[in-house]
PDB file of N, CA, C and O in Angstrom:
ATOM      1  N   MET V  49      40.181 108.765  85.203  1.00 90.00           N
ATOM      2  CA  MET V  49      41.293 108.322  84.399  1.00 90.00           C
ATOM      3  C   MET V  49      40.723 107.412  83.313  1.00 90.00           C
ATOM      4  O   MET V  49      39.805 106.654  83.552  1.00 90.00           O
ATOM      5  N   THR V  50      41.302 107.480  82.146  1.00 93.00           N
ATOM      6  CA  THR V  50      40.882 106.602  81.066  1.00 93.00           C
ATOM      7  C   THR V  50      41.759 105.353  81.046  1.00 93.00           C
ATOM      8  O   THR V  50      42.831 105.317  81.651  1.00 93.00           O
ATOM      9  N   LYS V  51      41.291 104.355  80.348  1.00 94.00           N
ATOM     10  CA  LYS V  51      42.045 103.103  80.213  1.00 94.00           C
ATOM     11  C   LYS V  51      43.397 103.366  79.560  1.00 94.00           C
ATOM     12  O   LYS V  51      44.428 102.849  79.989  1.00 94.00           O
ATOM     13  N   GLU V  52      43.398 104.203  78.530  1.00 94.00           N
ATOM     14  CA  GLU V  52      44.633 104.511  77.812  1.00 94.00           C
ATOM     15  C   GLU V  52      45.627 105.241  78.715  1.00 94.00           C
ATOM     16  O   GLU V  52      46.827 104.954  78.696  1.00 94.00           O
ATOM     17  N   PHE V  53      45.124 106.190  79.512  1.00 94.00           N
ATOM     18  CA  PHE V  53      45.999 106.928  80.424  1.00 94.00           C
ATOM     19  C   PHE V  53      46.540 106.005  81.513  1.00 94.00           C
ATOM     20  O   PHE V  53      47.707 106.095  81.884  1.00 94.00           O
ATOM     21  N   PHE V  54      45.705 105.091  82.025  1.00 95.00           N
ATOM     22  CA  PHE V  54      46.148 104.133  83.030  1.00 95.00           C
ATOM     23  C   PHE V  54      47.272 103.258  82.478  1.00 95.00           C
ATOM     24  O   PHE V  54      48.299 103.063  83.133  1.00 95.00           O
ATOM     25  N   GLU V  55      47.091 102.743  81.280  1.00 94.00           N
ATOM     26  CA  GLU V  55      48.118 101.886  80.680  1.00 94.00           C
ATOM     27  C   GLU V  55      49.396 102.663  80.404  1.00 94.00           C
ATOM     28  O   GLU V  55      50.497 102.145  80.598  1.00 94.00           O
ATOM     29  N   LYS V  56      49.282 103.915  79.997  1.00 94.00           N
ATOM     30  CA  LYS V  56      50.458 104.763  79.770  1.00 94.00           C
ATOM     31  C   LYS V  56      51.171 105.044  81.090  1.00 94.00           C
ATOM     32  O   LYS V  56      52.403 105.003  81.157  1.00 94.00           O
ATOM     33  N   LEU V  57      50.420 105.316  82.151  1.00 93.00           N
ATOM     34  CA  LEU V  57      50.999 105.557  83.469  1.00 93.00           C
ATOM     35  C   LEU V  57      51.753 104.321  83.967  1.00 93.00           C
ATOM     36  O   LEU V  57      52.862 104.435  84.494  1.00 93.00           O
ATOM     37  N   CYS V  58      51.173 103.160  83.774  1.00 94.00           N
ATOM     38  CA  CYS V  58      51.852 101.912  84.154  1.00 94.00           C
ATOM     39  C   CYS V  58      53.129 101.716  83.340  1.00 94.00           C
ATOM     40  O   CYS V  58      54.174 101.343  83.883  1.00 94.00           O
ATOM     41  N   GLU V  59      53.046 101.978  82.054  1.00 93.00           N
ATOM     42  CA  GLU V  59      54.225 101.832  81.191  1.00 93.00           C
ATOM     43  C   GLU V  59      55.325 102.814  81.584  1.00 93.00           C
ATOM     44  O   GLU V  59      56.497 102.432  81.700  1.00 93.00           O
ATOM     45  N   ASP V  60      54.972 104.066  81.821  1.00 93.00           N
ATOM     46  CA  ASP V  60      55.957 105.091  82.176  1.00 93.00           C
ATOM     47  C   ASP V  60      56.627 104.812  83.521  1.00 93.00           C
ATOM     48  O   ASP V  60      57.781 105.174  83.727  1.00 93.00           O
ATOM     49  N   ASN V  61      55.885 104.186  84.444  1.00 92.00           N
ATOM     50  CA  ASN V  61      56.418 103.905  85.778  1.00 92.00           C
ATOM     51  C   ASN V  61      56.890 102.462  85.934  1.00 92.00           C
ATOM     52  O   ASN V  61      57.128 102.017  87.055  1.00 92.00           O
ATOM     53  N   ASP V  62      56.987 101.735  84.819  1.00 94.00           N
ATOM     54  CA  ASP V  62      57.470 100.355  84.813  1.00 94.00           C
ATOM     55  C   ASP V  62      56.666  99.483  85.775  1.00 94.00           C
ATOM     56  O   ASP V  62      57.219  98.716  86.560  1.00 94.00           O
ATOM     57  N   ILE V  63      55.334  99.606  85.711  1.00 95.00           N
ATOM     58  CA  ILE V  63      54.428  98.811  86.531  1.00 95.00           C
ATOM     59  C   ILE V  63      53.813  97.745  85.640  1.00 95.00           C
ATOM     60  O   ILE V  63      53.275  98.052  84.578  1.00 95.00           O
ATOM     61  N   SER V  64      53.891  96.500  86.085  1.00 93.00           N
ATOM     62  CA  SER V  64      53.308  95.409  85.308  1.00 93.00           C
ATOM     63  C   SER V  64      52.606  94.427  86.230  1.00 93.00           C
ATOM     64  O   SER V  64      52.523  94.631  87.440  1.00 93.00           O
ATOM     65  N   TRP V  65      52.119  93.345  85.649  1.00 93.00           N
ATOM     66  CA  TRP V  65      51.356  92.342  86.371  1.00 93.00           C
ATOM     67  C   TRP V  65      52.115  91.840  87.590  1.00 93.00           C
ATOM     68  O   TRP V  65      53.309  91.568  87.528  1.00 93.00           O
ATOM     69  N   ASN V  66      51.435  91.733  88.705  1.00 93.00           N
ATOM     70  CA  ASN V  66      51.917  91.212  89.981  1.00 93.00           C
ATOM     71  C   ASN V  66      52.938  92.113  90.677  1.00 93.00           C
ATOM     72  O   ASN V  66      53.584  91.683  91.629  1.00 93.00           O
ATOM     73  N   ASP V  67      53.084  93.347  90.233  1.00 95.00           N
ATOM     74  CA  ASP V  67      53.932  94.299  90.948  1.00 95.00           C
ATOM     75  C   ASP V  67      53.200  94.787  92.193  1.00 95.00           C
ATOM     76  O   ASP V  67      51.974  94.853  92.223  1.00 95.00           O
ATOM     77  N   LYS V  68      53.974  95.152  93.204  1.00 95.00           N
ATOM     78  CA  LYS V  68      53.409  95.755  94.410  1.00 95.00           C
ATOM     79  C   LYS V  68      53.094  97.213  94.085  1.00 95.00           C
ATOM     80  O   LYS V  68      53.957  97.935  93.582  1.00 95.00           O
ATOM     81  N   VAL V  69      51.860  97.615  94.351  1.00 96.00           N
ATOM     82  CA  VAL V  69      51.433  98.965  93.987  1.00 96.00           C
ATOM     83  C   VAL V  69      50.654  99.625  95.119  1.00 96.00           C
ATOM     84  O   VAL V  69      50.139  98.959  96.015  1.00 96.00           O
ATOM     85  N   VAL V  70      50.585 100.945  95.027  1.00 95.00           N
ATOM     86  CA  VAL V  70      49.680 101.757  95.838  1.00 95.00           C
ATOM     87  C   VAL V  70      48.719 102.385  94.842  1.00 95.00           C
ATOM     88  O   VAL V  70      49.146 103.066  93.912  1.00 95.00           O
ATOM     89  N   ILE V  71      47.438 102.135  95.032  1.00 95.00           N
ATOM     90  CA  ILE V  71      46.437 102.664  94.108  1.00 95.00           C
ATOM     91  C   ILE V  71      45.492 103.579  94.892  1.00 95.00           C
ATOM     92  O   ILE V  71      45.055 103.244  95.987  1.00 95.00           O
ATOM     93  N   THR V  72      45.237 104.744  94.327  1.00 96.00           N
ATOM     94  CA  THR V  72      44.349 105.726  94.944  1.00 96.00           C
ATOM     95  C   THR V  72      43.081 105.808  94.104  1.00 96.00           C
ATOM     96  O   THR V  72      43.154 106.006  92.883  1.00 96.00           O
ATOM     97  N   VAL V  73      41.922 105.648  94.766  1.00 95.00           N
ATOM     98  CA  VAL V  73      40.640 105.651  94.063  1.00 95.00           C
ATOM     99  C   VAL V  73      39.653 106.566  94.781  1.00 95.00           C
ATOM    100  O   VAL V  73      39.802 106.854  95.964  1.00 95.00           O
ATOM    101  N   TYR V  74      38.641 107.012  94.033  1.00 92.00           N
ATOM    102  CA  TYR V  74      37.545 107.760  94.657  1.00 92.00           C
ATOM    103  C   TYR V  74      36.832 106.857  95.646  1.00 92.00           C
ATOM    104  O   TYR V  74      36.642 105.671  95.400  1.00 92.00           O
ATOM    105  N   ASN V  75      36.397 107.419  96.765  1.00 87.00           N
ATOM    106  CA  ASN V  75      35.649 106.676  97.773  1.00 87.00           C
ATOM    107  C   ASN V  75      34.218 106.476  97.271  1.00 87.00           C
ATOM    108  O   ASN V  75      33.451 107.435  97.180  1.00 87.00           O
ATOM    109  N   PRO V  76      33.826 105.229  96.964  1.00 77.00           N
ATOM    110  CA  PRO V  76      32.470 105.009  96.435  1.00 77.00           C
ATOM    111  C   PRO V  76      31.386 105.174  97.493  1.00 77.00           C
ATOM    112  O   PRO V  76      30.211 105.254  97.159  1.00 77.00           O
ATOM    113  N   PHE V  77      31.764 105.231  98.761  1.00 75.00           N
ATOM    114  CA  PHE V  77      30.788 105.341  99.841  1.00 75.00           C
ATOM    115  C   PHE V  77      30.617 106.768 100.353  1.00 75.00           C
ATOM    116  O   PHE V  77      29.835 107.019 101.247  1.00 75.00           O
ATOM    117  N   LYS V  78      31.356 107.717  99.784  1.00 77.00           N
ATOM    118  CA  LYS V  78      31.283 109.111 100.225  1.00 77.00           C
ATOM    119  C   LYS V  78      29.928 109.702  99.856  1.00 77.00           C
ATOM    120  O   LYS V  78      29.473 109.588  98.731  1.00 77.00           O
ATOM    121  N   LYS V  79      29.311 110.303 100.842  1.00 76.00           N
ATOM    122  CA  LYS V  79      28.035 110.995 100.630  1.00 76.00           C
ATOM    123  C   LYS V  79      28.305 112.493 100.648  1.00 76.00           C
ATOM    124  O   LYS V  79      29.046 112.986 101.486  1.00 76.00           O
ATOM    125  N   TRP V  80      27.707 113.223  99.754  1.00 69.00           N
ATOM    126  CA  TRP V  80      27.961 114.661  99.647  1.00 69.00           C
ATOM    127  C   TRP V  80      27.529 115.408 100.901  1.00 69.00           C
ATOM    128  O   TRP V  80      28.068 116.448 101.231  1.00 69.00           O
ATOM    129  N   TYR V  81      26.573 114.865 101.618  1.00 73.00           N
ATOM    130  CA  TYR V  81      26.043 115.559 102.789  1.00 73.00           C
ATOM    131  C   TYR V  81      26.754 115.183 104.092  1.00 73.00           C
ATOM    132  O   TYR V  81      26.442 115.715 105.137  1.00 73.00           O
ATOM    133  N   LYS V  82      27.705 114.255 104.058  1.00 74.00           N
ATOM    134  CA  LYS V  82      28.439 113.867 105.260  1.00 74.00           C
ATOM    135  C   LYS V  82      29.835 114.473 105.228  1.00 74.00           C
ATOM    136  O   LYS V  82      30.591 114.255 104.290  1.00 74.00           O
ATOM    137  N   PHE V  83      30.147 115.220 106.263  1.00 77.00           N
ATOM    138  CA  PHE V  83      31.460 115.836 106.353  1.00 77.00           C
ATOM    139  C   PHE V  83      32.398 114.901 107.104  1.00 77.00           C
ATOM    140  O   PHE V  83      31.986 114.170 107.993  1.00 77.00           O
ATOM    141  N   GLY V  84      33.663 114.927 106.763  1.00 75.00           N
ATOM    142  CA  GLY V  84      34.649 114.116 107.452  1.00 75.00           C
ATOM    143  C   GLY V  84      34.963 112.799 106.771  1.00 75.00           C
ATOM    144  O   GLY V  84      35.943 112.159 107.109  1.00 75.00           O
ATOM    145  N   GLU V  85      34.134 112.356 105.822  1.00 77.00           N
ATOM    146  CA  GLU V  85      34.445 111.134 105.092  1.00 77.00           C
ATOM    147  C   GLU V  85      35.503 111.450 104.043  1.00 77.00           C
ATOM    148  O   GLU V  85      35.466 112.500 103.404  1.00 77.00           O
ATOM    149  N   PRO V  86      36.464 110.544 103.872  1.00 80.00           N
ATOM    150  CA  PRO V  86      37.506 110.819 102.872  1.00 80.00           C
ATOM    151  C   PRO V  86      36.941 110.795 101.448  1.00 80.00           C
ATOM    152  O   PRO V  86      36.035 110.021 101.147  1.00 80.00           O
ATOM    153  N   LYS V  87      37.478 111.668 100.607  1.00 87.00           N
ATOM    154  CA  LYS V  87      37.049 111.723  99.213  1.00 87.00           C
ATOM    155  C   LYS V  87      37.680 110.607  98.397  1.00 87.00           C
ATOM    156  O   LYS V  87      37.174 110.242  97.350  1.00 87.00           O
ATOM    157  N   TYR V  88      38.796 110.085  98.888  1.00 91.00           N
ATOM    158  CA  TYR V  88      39.469 109.008  98.169  1.00 91.00           C
ATOM    159  C   TYR V  88      40.007 107.981  99.159  1.00 91.00           C
ATOM    160  O   TYR V  88      40.111 108.240 100.352  1.00 91.00           O
ATOM    161  N   LEU V  89      40.306 106.790  98.646  1.00 92.00           N
ATOM    162  CA  LEU V  89      40.848 105.693  99.441  1.00 92.00           C
ATOM    163  C   LEU V  89      42.157 105.237  98.821  1.00 92.00           C
ATOM    164  O   LEU V  89      42.336 105.299  97.604  1.00 92.00           O
ATOM    165  N   VAL V  90      43.074 104.749  99.659  1.00 93.00           N
ATOM    166  CA  VAL V  90      44.379 104.279  99.196  1.00 93.00           C
ATOM    167  C   VAL V  90      44.518 102.817  99.591  1.00 93.00           C
ATOM    168  O   VAL V  90      44.269 102.454 100.747  1.00 93.00           O
ATOM    169  N   PHE V  91      44.906 101.982  98.633  1.00 93.00           N
ATOM    170  CA  PHE V  91      45.107 100.560  98.874  1.00 93.00           C
ATOM    171  C   PHE V  91      46.511 100.162  98.450  1.00 93.00           C
ATOM    172  O   PHE V  91      47.018 100.647  97.435  1.00 93.00           O
ATOM    173  N   LYS V  92      47.115  99.251  99.213  1.00 92.00           N
ATOM    174  CA  LYS V  92      48.405  98.663  98.854  1.00 92.00           C
ATOM    175  C   LYS V  92      48.149  97.210  98.527  1.00 92.00           C
ATOM    176  O   LYS V  92      47.460  96.511  99.280  1.00 92.00           O
ATOM    177  N   GLY V  93      48.676  96.753  97.399  1.00 94.00           N
ATOM    178  CA  GLY V  93      48.433  95.368  97.009  1.00 94.00           C
ATOM    179  C   GLY V  93      49.216  94.991  95.774  1.00 94.00           C
ATOM    180  O   GLY V  93      50.184  95.656  95.390  1.00 94.00           O
ATOM    181  N   TYR V  94      48.777  93.916  95.156  1.00 95.00           N
ATOM    182  CA  TYR V  94      49.431  93.376  93.970  1.00 95.00           C
ATOM    183  C   TYR V  94      48.545  93.613  92.761  1.00 95.00           C
ATOM    184  O   TYR V  94      47.364  93.254  92.759  1.00 95.00           O
ATOM    185  N   LEU V  95      49.106  94.199  91.731  1.00 96.00           N
ATOM    186  CA  LEU V  95      48.365  94.507  90.512  1.00 96.00           C
ATOM    187  C   LEU V  95      48.211  93.242  89.682  1.00 96.00           C
ATOM    188  O   LEU V  95      49.198  92.610  89.314  1.00 96.00           O
ATOM    189  N   LEU V  96      46.972  92.881  89.382  1.00 95.00           N
ATOM    190  CA  LEU V  96      46.687  91.714  88.553  1.00 95.00           C
ATOM    191  C   LEU V  96      45.960  92.163  87.289  1.00 95.00           C
ATOM    192  O   LEU V  96      44.930  91.624  86.913  1.00 95.00           O
ATOM    193  N   TYR V  97      46.524  93.157  86.642  1.00 95.00           N
ATOM    194  CA  TYR V  97      45.939  93.751  85.441  1.00 95.00           C
ATOM    195  C   TYR V  97      46.812  93.413  84.238  1.00 95.00           C
ATOM    196  O   TYR V  97      48.034  93.522  84.291  1.00 95.00           O
ATOM    197  N   HIS V  98      46.157  92.977  83.167  1.00 89.00           N
ATOM    198  CA  HIS V  98      46.821  92.755  81.882  1.00 89.00           C
ATOM    199  C   HIS V  98      46.307  93.803  80.907  1.00 89.00           C
ATOM    200  O   HIS V  98      45.130  94.187  80.969  1.00 89.00           O
ATOM    201  N   GLU V  99      47.147  94.237  80.019  1.00 87.00           N
ATOM    202  CA  GLU V  99      46.733  95.216  79.019  1.00 87.00           C
ATOM    203  C   GLU V  99      45.511  94.692  78.269  1.00 87.00           C
ATOM    204  O   GLU V  99      45.491  93.557  77.809  1.00 87.00           O
ATOM    205  N   GLY V 100      44.501  95.526  78.212  1.00 87.00           N
ATOM    206  CA  GLY V 100      43.276  95.162  77.530  1.00 87.00           C
ATOM    207  C   GLY V 100      42.151  94.731  78.452  1.00 87.00           C
ATOM    208  O   GLY V 100      41.011  94.600  78.012  1.00 87.00           O
ATOM    209  N   ASP V 101      42.432  94.467  79.722  1.00 93.00           N
ATOM    210  CA  ASP V 101      41.371  94.109  80.678  1.00 93.00           C
ATOM    211  C   ASP V 101      40.377  95.258  80.789  1.00 93.00           C
ATOM    212  O   ASP V 101      40.731  96.424  80.619  1.00 93.00           O
ATOM    213  N   GLU V 102      39.141  94.934  81.133  1.00 94.00           N
ATOM    214  CA  GLU V 102      38.087  95.939  81.233  1.00 94.00           C
ATOM    215  C   GLU V 102      38.053  96.648  82.578  1.00 94.00           C
ATOM    216  O   GLU V 102      37.493  97.735  82.698  1.00 94.00           O
ATOM    217  N   VAL V 103      38.599  96.028  83.619  1.00 96.00           N
ATOM    218  CA  VAL V 103      38.685  96.631  84.953  1.00 96.00           C
ATOM    219  C   VAL V 103      40.081  96.355  85.514  1.00 96.00           C
ATOM    220  O   VAL V 103      40.795  95.491  85.021  1.00 96.00           O
ATOM    221  N   VAL V 104      40.434  97.092  86.550  1.00 96.00           N
ATOM    222  CA  VAL V 104      41.729  96.912  87.202  1.00 96.00           C
ATOM    223  C   VAL V 104      41.527  96.036  88.431  1.00 96.00           C
ATOM    224  O   VAL V 104      40.698  96.345  89.286  1.00 96.00           O
ATOM    225  N   HIS V 105      42.272  94.955  88.509  1.00 96.00           N
ATOM    226  CA  HIS V 105      42.183  94.003  89.621  1.00 96.00           C
ATOM    227  C   HIS V 105      43.428  94.177  90.487  1.00 96.00           C
ATOM    228  O   HIS V 105      44.538  94.081  90.004  1.00 96.00           O
ATOM    229  N   VAL V 106      43.208  94.428  91.779  1.00 96.00           N
ATOM    230  CA  VAL V 106      44.290  94.552  92.751  1.00 96.00           C
ATOM    231  C   VAL V 106      43.960  93.629  93.914  1.00 96.00           C
ATOM    232  O   VAL V 106      42.844  93.655  94.436  1.00 96.00           O
ATOM    233  N   SER V 107      44.921  92.791  94.320  1.00 96.00           N
ATOM    234  CA  SER V 107      44.750  91.952  95.511  1.00 96.00           C
ATOM    235  C   SER V 107      45.458  92.626  96.670  1.00 96.00           C
ATOM    236  O   SER V 107      46.657  92.879  96.608  1.00 96.00           O
ATOM    237  N   VAL V 108      44.702  92.937  97.719  1.00 93.00           N
ATOM    238  CA  VAL V 108      45.267  93.586  98.902  1.00 93.00           C
ATOM    239  C   VAL V 108      45.350  92.579 100.035  1.00 93.00           C
ATOM    240  O   VAL V 108      44.631  91.580 100.064  1.00 93.00           O
ATOM    241  N   ILE V 109      46.232  92.841 100.985  1.00 84.00           N
ATOM    242  CA  ILE V 109      46.408  91.966 102.134  1.00 84.00           C
ATOM    243  C   ILE V 109      45.668  92.585 103.315  1.00 84.00           C
ATOM    244  O   ILE V 109      45.924  93.729 103.674  1.00 84.00           O
ATOM    245  N   ASP V 110      44.753  91.816 103.931  1.00 84.00           N
ATOM    246  CA  ASP V 110      44.000  92.331 105.075  1.00 84.00           C
ATOM    247  C   ASP V 110      44.759  92.077 106.377  1.00 84.00           C
ATOM    248  O   ASP V 110      45.893  91.605 106.374  1.00 84.00           O
ATOM    249  N   GLU V 111      44.119  92.390 107.494  1.00 84.00           N
ATOM    250  CA  GLU V 111      44.757  92.261 108.807  1.00 84.00           C
ATOM    251  C   GLU V 111      45.138  90.824 109.138  1.00 84.00           C
ATOM    252  O   GLU V 111      46.065  90.573 109.893  1.00 84.00           O
ATOM    253  N   ASP V 112      44.404  89.858 108.591  1.00 86.00           N
ATOM    254  CA  ASP V 112      44.679  88.438 108.831  1.00 86.00           C
ATOM    255  C   ASP V 112      45.650  87.859 107.809  1.00 86.00           C
ATOM    256  O   ASP V 112      45.802  86.647 107.712  1.00 86.00           O
ATOM    257  N   GLU V 113      46.264  88.743 107.016  1.00 83.00           N
ATOM    258  CA  GLU V 113      47.218  88.390 105.971  1.00 83.00           C
ATOM    259  C   GLU V 113      46.597  87.503 104.895  1.00 83.00           C
ATOM    260  O   GLU V 113      47.249  86.626 104.337  1.00 83.00           O
ATOM    261  N   LYS V 114      45.316  87.731 104.604  1.00 88.00           N
ATOM    262  CA  LYS V 114      44.629  87.054 103.516  1.00 88.00           C
ATOM    263  C   LYS V 114      44.546  88.014 102.339  1.00 88.00           C
ATOM    264  O   LYS V 114      44.399  89.212 102.517  1.00 88.00           O
ATOM    265  N   LEU V 115      44.647  87.479 101.131  1.00 89.00           N
ATOM    266  CA  LEU V 115      44.517  88.303  99.936  1.00 89.00           C
ATOM    267  C   LEU V 115      43.041  88.528  99.634  1.00 89.00           C
ATOM    268  O   LEU V 115      42.248  87.596  99.567  1.00 89.00           O
ATOM    269  N   ILE V 116      42.684  89.791  99.469  1.00 94.00           N
ATOM    270  CA  ILE V 116      41.310  90.188  99.162  1.00 94.00           C
ATOM    271  C   ILE V 116      41.313  90.815  97.767  1.00 94.00           C
ATOM    272  O   ILE V 116      42.034  91.785  97.525  1.00 94.00           O
ATOM    273  N   PRO V 117      40.523  90.288  96.819  1.00 96.00           N
ATOM    274  CA  PRO V 117      40.483  90.875  95.477  1.00 96.00           C
ATOM    275  C   PRO V 117      39.614  92.131  95.448  1.00 96.00           C
ATOM    276  O   PRO V 117      38.507  92.153  95.999  1.00 96.00           O
ATOM    277  N   LEU V 118      40.119  93.180  94.829  1.00 95.00           N
ATOM    278  CA  LEU V 118      39.364  94.413  94.612  1.00 95.00           C
ATOM    279  C   LEU V 118      39.381  94.721  93.115  1.00 95.00           C
ATOM    280  O   LEU V 118      40.397  94.516  92.451  1.00 95.00           O
ATOM    281  N   PHE V 119      38.282  95.230  92.615  1.00 96.00           N
ATOM    282  CA  PHE V 119      38.172  95.571  91.198  1.00 96.00           C
ATOM    283  C   PHE V 119      37.748  97.035  91.075  1.00 96.00           C
ATOM    284  O   PHE V 119      36.838  97.480  91.767  1.00 96.00           O
ATOM    285  N   PHE V 120      38.428  97.758  90.177  1.00 95.00           N
ATOM    286  CA  PHE V 120      38.162  99.183  90.008  1.00 95.00           C
ATOM    287  C   PHE V 120      37.934  99.512  88.547  1.00 95.00           C
ATOM    288  O   PHE V 120      38.662  99.037  87.674  1.00 95.00           O
ATOM    289  N   ASP V 121      36.939 100.349  88.291  1.00 95.00           N
ATOM    290  CA  ASP V 121      36.763 100.907  86.953  1.00 95.00           C
ATOM    291  C   ASP V 121      37.804 101.999  86.757  1.00 95.00           C
ATOM    292  O   ASP V 121      38.224 102.653  87.713  1.00 95.00           O
ATOM    293  N   PHE V 122      38.198 102.204  85.533  1.00 96.00           N
ATOM    294  CA  PHE V 122      39.249 103.182  85.240  1.00 96.00           C
ATOM    295  C   PHE V 122      38.871 104.588  85.672  1.00 96.00           C
ATOM    296  O   PHE V 122      39.718 105.340  86.152  1.00 96.00           O
ATOM    297  N   ASP V 123      37.597 104.947  85.538  1.00 94.00           N
ATOM    298  CA  ASP V 123      37.190 106.309  85.876  1.00 94.00           C
ATOM    299  C   ASP V 123      37.190 106.580  87.381  1.00 94.00           C
ATOM    300  O   ASP V 123      37.062 107.719  87.805  1.00 94.00           O
ATOM    301  N   LYS V 124      37.355 105.548  88.196  1.00 95.00           N
ATOM    302  CA  LYS V 124      37.420 105.716  89.657  1.00 95.00           C
ATOM    303  C   LYS V 124      38.850 105.829  90.170  1.00 95.00           C
ATOM    304  O   LYS V 124      39.077 106.151  91.331  1.00 95.00           O
ATOM    305  N   ILE V 125      39.824 105.569  89.313  1.00 96.00           N
ATOM    306  CA  ILE V 125      41.234 105.570  89.722  1.00 96.00           C
ATOM    307  C   ILE V 125      41.815 106.977  89.592  1.00 96.00           C
ATOM    308  O   ILE V 125      41.642 107.641  88.572  1.00 96.00           O
ATOM    309  N   LEU V 126      42.507 107.408  90.642  1.00 95.00           N
ATOM    310  CA  LEU V 126      43.170 108.711  90.629  1.00 95.00           C
ATOM    311  C   LEU V 126      44.661 108.579  90.354  1.00 95.00           C
ATOM    312  O   LEU V 126      45.245 109.421  89.678  1.00 95.00           O
ATOM    313  N   ASN V 127      45.289 107.526  90.899  1.00 96.00           N
ATOM    314  CA  ASN V 127      46.732 107.369  90.736  1.00 96.00           C
ATOM    315  C   ASN V 127      47.130 105.925  91.033  1.00 96.00           C
ATOM    316  O   ASN V 127      46.441 105.219  91.753  1.00 96.00           O
ATOM    317  N   ILE V 128      48.280 105.524  90.476  1.00 95.00           N
ATOM    318  CA  ILE V 128      48.879 104.231  90.791  1.00 95.00           C
ATOM    319  C   ILE V 128      50.387 104.425  90.799  1.00 95.00           C
ATOM    320  O   ILE V 128      50.939 105.124  89.946  1.00 95.00           O
ATOM    321  N   GLU V 129      51.035 103.832  91.813  1.00 95.00           N
ATOM    322  CA  GLU V 129      52.492 103.928  91.954  1.00 95.00           C
ATOM    323  C   GLU V 129      53.029 102.571  92.365  1.00 95.00           C
ATOM    324  O   GLU V 129      52.342 101.784  93.011  1.00 95.00           O
ATOM    325  N   LYS V 130      54.286 102.340  92.028  1.00 94.00           N
ATOM    326  CA  LYS V 130      54.957 101.127  92.499  1.00 94.00           C
ATOM    327  C   LYS V 130      55.258 101.284  93.979  1.00 94.00           C
ATOM    328  O   LYS V 130      55.538 102.371  94.458  1.00 94.00           O
ATOM    329  N   TYR V 131      55.198 100.165  94.712  1.00 89.00           N
ATOM    330  CA  TYR V 131      55.439 100.170  96.146  1.00 89.00           C
ATOM    331  C   TYR V 131      56.395  99.034  96.451  1.00 89.00           C
ATOM    332  O   TYR V 131      56.126  97.890  96.089  1.00 89.00           O
ATOM    333  N   GLU V 132      57.479  99.331  97.091  1.00 80.00           N
ATOM    334  CA  GLU V 132      58.528  98.331  97.301  1.00 80.00           C
ATOM    335  C   GLU V 132      58.391  97.552  98.597  1.00 80.00           C
ATOM    336  O   GLU V 132      58.810  96.416  98.668  1.00 80.00           O
ATOM    337  N   ASN V 133      57.812  98.116  99.636  1.00 66.00           N
ATOM    338  CA  ASN V 133      57.788  97.455 100.952  1.00 66.00           C
ATOM    339  C   ASN V 133      56.391  97.046 101.353  1.00 66.00           C
ATOM    340  O   ASN V 133      55.791  97.616 102.234  1.00 66.00           O
ATOM    341  N   LEU V 134      55.866  96.037 100.710  1.00 52.00           N
ATOM    342  CA  LEU V 134      54.510  95.576 101.025  1.00 52.00           C
ATOM    343  C   LEU V 134      54.565  94.467 102.043  1.00 52.00           C
ATOM    344  O   LEU V 134      55.374  93.605 102.027  1.00 52.00           O
TER     345      LEU V 134
END
């Protein structure tokens, strides 16, 4: 995904800073020779992205209910959607 397409997708779906989102990204740990590893990963969290940022920042909640910051390059993102029940 390109930066422009990501920003257009957010605009079309009324997604803005600090919204609850589900973001789907390529699995950076997937090895071509290992079968059974997922090709993509899904995270639920809060979008901390402002138009013009160089990477996408999402804070996810772990099992201990702590916020964990994750950063994604645009080319690793497959999809982003608003999520109401986080």
